[in-house]
GROMACS .gro file of C-alpha atoms in nm:
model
  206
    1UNK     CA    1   4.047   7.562   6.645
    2UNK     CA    2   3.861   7.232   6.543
    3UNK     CA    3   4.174   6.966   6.612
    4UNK     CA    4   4.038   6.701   6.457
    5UNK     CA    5   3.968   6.897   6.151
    6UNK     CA    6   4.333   7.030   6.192
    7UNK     CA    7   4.503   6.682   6.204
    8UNK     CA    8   4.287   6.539   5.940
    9UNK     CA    9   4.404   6.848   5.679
   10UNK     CA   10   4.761   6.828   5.793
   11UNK     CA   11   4.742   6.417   5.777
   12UNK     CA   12   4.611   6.433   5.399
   13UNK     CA   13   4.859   6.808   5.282
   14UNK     CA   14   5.134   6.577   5.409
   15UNK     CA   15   5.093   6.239   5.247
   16UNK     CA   16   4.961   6.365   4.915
   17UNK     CA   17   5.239   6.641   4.853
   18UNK     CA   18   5.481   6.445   4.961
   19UNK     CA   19   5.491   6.258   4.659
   20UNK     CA   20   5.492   6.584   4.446
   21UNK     CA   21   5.810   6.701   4.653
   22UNK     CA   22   5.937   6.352   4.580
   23UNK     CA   23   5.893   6.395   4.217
   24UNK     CA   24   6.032   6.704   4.201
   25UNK     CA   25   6.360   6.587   4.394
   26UNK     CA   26   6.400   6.310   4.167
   27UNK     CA   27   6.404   6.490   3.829
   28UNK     CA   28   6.624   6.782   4.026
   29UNK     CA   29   6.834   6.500   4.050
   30UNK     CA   30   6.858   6.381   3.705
   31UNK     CA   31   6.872   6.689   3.533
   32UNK     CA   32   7.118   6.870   3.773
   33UNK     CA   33   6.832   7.121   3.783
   34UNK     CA   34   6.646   7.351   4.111
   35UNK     CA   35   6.364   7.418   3.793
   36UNK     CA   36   6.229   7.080   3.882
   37UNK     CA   37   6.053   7.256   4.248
   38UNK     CA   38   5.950   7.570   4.091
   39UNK     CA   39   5.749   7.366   3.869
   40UNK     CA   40   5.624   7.156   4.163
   41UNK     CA   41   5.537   7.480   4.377
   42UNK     CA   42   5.377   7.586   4.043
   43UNK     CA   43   5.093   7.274   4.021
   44UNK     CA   44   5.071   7.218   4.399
   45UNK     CA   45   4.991   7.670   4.412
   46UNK     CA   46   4.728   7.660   4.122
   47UNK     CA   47   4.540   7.416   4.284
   48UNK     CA   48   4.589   7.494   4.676
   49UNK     CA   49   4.510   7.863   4.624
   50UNK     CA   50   4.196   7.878   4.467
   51UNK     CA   51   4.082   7.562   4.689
   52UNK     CA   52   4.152   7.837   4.951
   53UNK     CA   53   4.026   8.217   4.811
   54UNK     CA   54   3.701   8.058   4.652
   55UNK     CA   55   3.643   7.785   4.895
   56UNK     CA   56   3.263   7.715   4.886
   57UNK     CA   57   3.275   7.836   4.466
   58UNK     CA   58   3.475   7.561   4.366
   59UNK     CA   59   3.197   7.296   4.536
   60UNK     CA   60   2.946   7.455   4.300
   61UNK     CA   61   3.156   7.332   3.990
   62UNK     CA   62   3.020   6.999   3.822
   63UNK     CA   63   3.230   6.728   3.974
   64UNK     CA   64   3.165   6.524   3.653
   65UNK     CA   65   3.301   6.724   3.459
   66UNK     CA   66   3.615   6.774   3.620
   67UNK     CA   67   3.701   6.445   3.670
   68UNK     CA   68   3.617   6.323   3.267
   69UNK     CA   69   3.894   6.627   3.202
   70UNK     CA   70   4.135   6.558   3.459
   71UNK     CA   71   4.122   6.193   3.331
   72UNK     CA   72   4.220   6.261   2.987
   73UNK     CA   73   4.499   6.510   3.110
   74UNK     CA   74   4.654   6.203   3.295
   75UNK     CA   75   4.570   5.938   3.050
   76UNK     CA   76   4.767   6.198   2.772
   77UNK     CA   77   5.108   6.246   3.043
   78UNK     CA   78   5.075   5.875   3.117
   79UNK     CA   79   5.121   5.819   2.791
   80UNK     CA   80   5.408   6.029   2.764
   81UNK     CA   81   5.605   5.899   3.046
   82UNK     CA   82   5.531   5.533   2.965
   83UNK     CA   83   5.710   5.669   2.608
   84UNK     CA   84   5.974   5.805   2.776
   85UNK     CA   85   6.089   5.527   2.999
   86UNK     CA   86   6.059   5.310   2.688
   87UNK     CA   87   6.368   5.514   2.550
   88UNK     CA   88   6.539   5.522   2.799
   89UNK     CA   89   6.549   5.158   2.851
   90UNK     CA   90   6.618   5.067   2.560
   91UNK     CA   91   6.932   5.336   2.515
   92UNK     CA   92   6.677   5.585   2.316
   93UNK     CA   93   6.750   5.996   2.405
   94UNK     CA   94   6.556   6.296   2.271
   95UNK     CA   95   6.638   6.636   2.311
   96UNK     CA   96   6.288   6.714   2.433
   97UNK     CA   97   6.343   6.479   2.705
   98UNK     CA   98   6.421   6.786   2.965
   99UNK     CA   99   6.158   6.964   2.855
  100UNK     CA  100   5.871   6.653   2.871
  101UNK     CA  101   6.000   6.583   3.186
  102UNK     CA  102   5.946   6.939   3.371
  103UNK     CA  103   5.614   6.882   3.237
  104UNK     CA  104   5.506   6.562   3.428
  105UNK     CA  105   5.659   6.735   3.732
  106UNK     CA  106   5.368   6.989   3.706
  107UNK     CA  107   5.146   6.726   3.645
  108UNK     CA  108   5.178   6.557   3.899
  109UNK     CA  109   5.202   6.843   4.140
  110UNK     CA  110   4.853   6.916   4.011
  111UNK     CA  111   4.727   6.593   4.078
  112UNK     CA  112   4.845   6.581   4.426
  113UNK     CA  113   4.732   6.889   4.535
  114UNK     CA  114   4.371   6.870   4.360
  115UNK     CA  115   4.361   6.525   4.601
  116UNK     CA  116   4.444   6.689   4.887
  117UNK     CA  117   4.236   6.999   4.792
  118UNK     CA  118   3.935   6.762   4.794
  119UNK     CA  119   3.969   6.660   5.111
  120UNK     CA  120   4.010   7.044   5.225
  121UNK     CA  121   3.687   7.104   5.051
  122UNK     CA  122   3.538   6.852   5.308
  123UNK     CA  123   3.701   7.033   5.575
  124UNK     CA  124   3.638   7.378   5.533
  125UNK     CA  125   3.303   7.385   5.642
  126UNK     CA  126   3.346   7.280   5.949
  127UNK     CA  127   3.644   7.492   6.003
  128UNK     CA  128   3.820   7.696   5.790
  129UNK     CA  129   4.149   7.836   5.927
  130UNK     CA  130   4.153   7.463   6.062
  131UNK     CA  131   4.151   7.356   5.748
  132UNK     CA  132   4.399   7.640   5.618
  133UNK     CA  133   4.660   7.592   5.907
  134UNK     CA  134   4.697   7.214   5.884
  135UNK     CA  135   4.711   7.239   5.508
  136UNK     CA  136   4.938   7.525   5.523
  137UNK     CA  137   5.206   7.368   5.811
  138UNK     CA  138   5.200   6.991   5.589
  139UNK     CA  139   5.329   7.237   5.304
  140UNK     CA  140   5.587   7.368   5.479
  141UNK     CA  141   5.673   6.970   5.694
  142UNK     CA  142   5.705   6.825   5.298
  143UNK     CA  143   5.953   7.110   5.180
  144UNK     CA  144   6.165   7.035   5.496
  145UNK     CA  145   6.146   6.692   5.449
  146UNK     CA  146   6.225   6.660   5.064
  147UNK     CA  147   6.547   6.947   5.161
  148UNK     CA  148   6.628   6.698   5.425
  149UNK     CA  149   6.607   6.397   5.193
  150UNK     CA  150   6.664   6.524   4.871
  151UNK     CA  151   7.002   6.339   4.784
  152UNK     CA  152   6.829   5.973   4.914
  153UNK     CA  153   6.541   6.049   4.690
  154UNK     CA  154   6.749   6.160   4.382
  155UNK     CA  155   6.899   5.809   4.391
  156UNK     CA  156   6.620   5.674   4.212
  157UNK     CA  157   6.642   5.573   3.886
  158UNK     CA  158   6.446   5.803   3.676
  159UNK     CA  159   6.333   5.566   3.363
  160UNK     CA  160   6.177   5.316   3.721
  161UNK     CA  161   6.033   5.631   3.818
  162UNK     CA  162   5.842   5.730   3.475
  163UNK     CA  163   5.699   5.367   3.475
  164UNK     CA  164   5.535   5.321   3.815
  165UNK     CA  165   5.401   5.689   3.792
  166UNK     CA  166   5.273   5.595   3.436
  167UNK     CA  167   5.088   5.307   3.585
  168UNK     CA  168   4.927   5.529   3.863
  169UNK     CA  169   4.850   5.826   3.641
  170UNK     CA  170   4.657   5.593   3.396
  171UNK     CA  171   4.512   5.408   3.726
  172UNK     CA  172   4.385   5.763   3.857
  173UNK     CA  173   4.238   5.858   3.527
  174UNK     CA  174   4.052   5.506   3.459
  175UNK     CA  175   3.938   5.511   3.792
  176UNK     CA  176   3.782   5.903   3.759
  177UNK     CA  177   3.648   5.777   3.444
  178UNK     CA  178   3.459   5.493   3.637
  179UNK     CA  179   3.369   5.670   3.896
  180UNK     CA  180   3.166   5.925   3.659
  181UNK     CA  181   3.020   5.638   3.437
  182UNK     CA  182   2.955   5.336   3.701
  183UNK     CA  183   2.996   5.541   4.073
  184UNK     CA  184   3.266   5.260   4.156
  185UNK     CA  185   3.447   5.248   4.471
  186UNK     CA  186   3.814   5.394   4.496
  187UNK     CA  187   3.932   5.082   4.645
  188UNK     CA  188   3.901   4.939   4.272
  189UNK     CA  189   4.252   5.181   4.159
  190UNK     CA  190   4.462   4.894   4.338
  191UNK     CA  191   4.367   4.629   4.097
  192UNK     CA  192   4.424   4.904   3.803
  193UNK     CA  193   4.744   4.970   3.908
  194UNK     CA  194   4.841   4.619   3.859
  195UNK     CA  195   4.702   4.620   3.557
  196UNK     CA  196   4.837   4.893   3.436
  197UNK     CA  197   5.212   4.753   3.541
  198UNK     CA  198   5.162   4.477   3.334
  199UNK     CA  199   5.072   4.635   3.039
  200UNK     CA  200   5.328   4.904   3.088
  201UNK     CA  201   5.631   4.644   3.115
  202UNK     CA  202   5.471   4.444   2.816
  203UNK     CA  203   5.459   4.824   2.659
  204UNK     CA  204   5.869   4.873   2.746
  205UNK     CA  205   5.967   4.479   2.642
  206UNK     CA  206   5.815   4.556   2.311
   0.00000   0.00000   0.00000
């Protein structure tokens, strides 16, 4: 076993699918609701699996590509949750609401995962059941952590919730977008993010 390869998979699987536990808890939460992880298992599987049965295929695909498409799939759910939390701030429900919601759950699984599946890409070269285990154990540390913490996370508000990840879904996309047309840093997503939480709360004031 390559440790360092080890750590570095089961540093990344841990922080990155954290958050897609965390989402999942929090709309769980809200909508009384153990759908909520299925759908998170769901994006954080179709992503994680492949990344592991084709390994060295999945390098081969046009990075360009994937990044213009994954851009517009977050710009589009951005879009959607920014909408949402506009409603429900200003005392607005839809009956769809449920339904949009399980949706940015899967989302953002999906998003998670592909970042962490990047990384793994990295990895598996160097070693691949490394790679796997660490990957594999962080799955299994974030489910045990978001059972642990479930009720603490569930606390938050879900309308707060729909606004910052609005904010970071249309930072992630503008910054894939970038990095295909200009080959920018990733440092340049903080400064988005801002951005984008300005023009999301003049977006809800409206």
């Amino acid at each position: 076993m390559d440790i360092g390869v080890f750590l570095a998979a089961l540093a990344m699987g841990t922080l990155e699918l954290s958050e897609a536990g965390a989402v999942s808890a929090i709309y769980a939460g809200a909508y009384k609701s153990w759908i909520p992880y299925l759908y998170g298992a769901l994006g954080v599987s179709v992503v994680l699996l492949p990344t592991f049965t084709l390994g060295k295929f999945i390098e081969l695909l046009p990075i360009q590509y994937v990044l213009v498409v994954g851009a517009v799939i977050l710009a589009y759910f951005g879009y959607r949750l920014i909408r949402s939390a506009r409603r429900s701030f200003k005392g607005i429900r839809k009956h769809h609401e449920e339904k949009e919601g399980m949706g940015v759950v899967l989302v953002v699984a999906i998003t998670e995962a592909l970042e962490d599946a990047l990384v793994a890409l990295a990895l598996i070269p160097q070693s691949y059941s490394s790679t796997l285990l660490g990957t594999g154990i962080s799955a299994i540390l974030v489910l045990g952590l978001t059972a642990l913490l479930k009720n603490q996370i569930a606390r938050i508000r879900l309308p707060h919730l729909k606004f910052v990840l609005s904010s970071l879904l249309f930072s992630l996309a503008s910054l894939w977008i970038l990095e295909v047309a200009l080959d920018v840093t990733e440092l340049v997503i903080l400064p988005l993010f801002l951005l984008y939480l300005g023009v999301n709360y003049l977006i809800i004031k409206i």
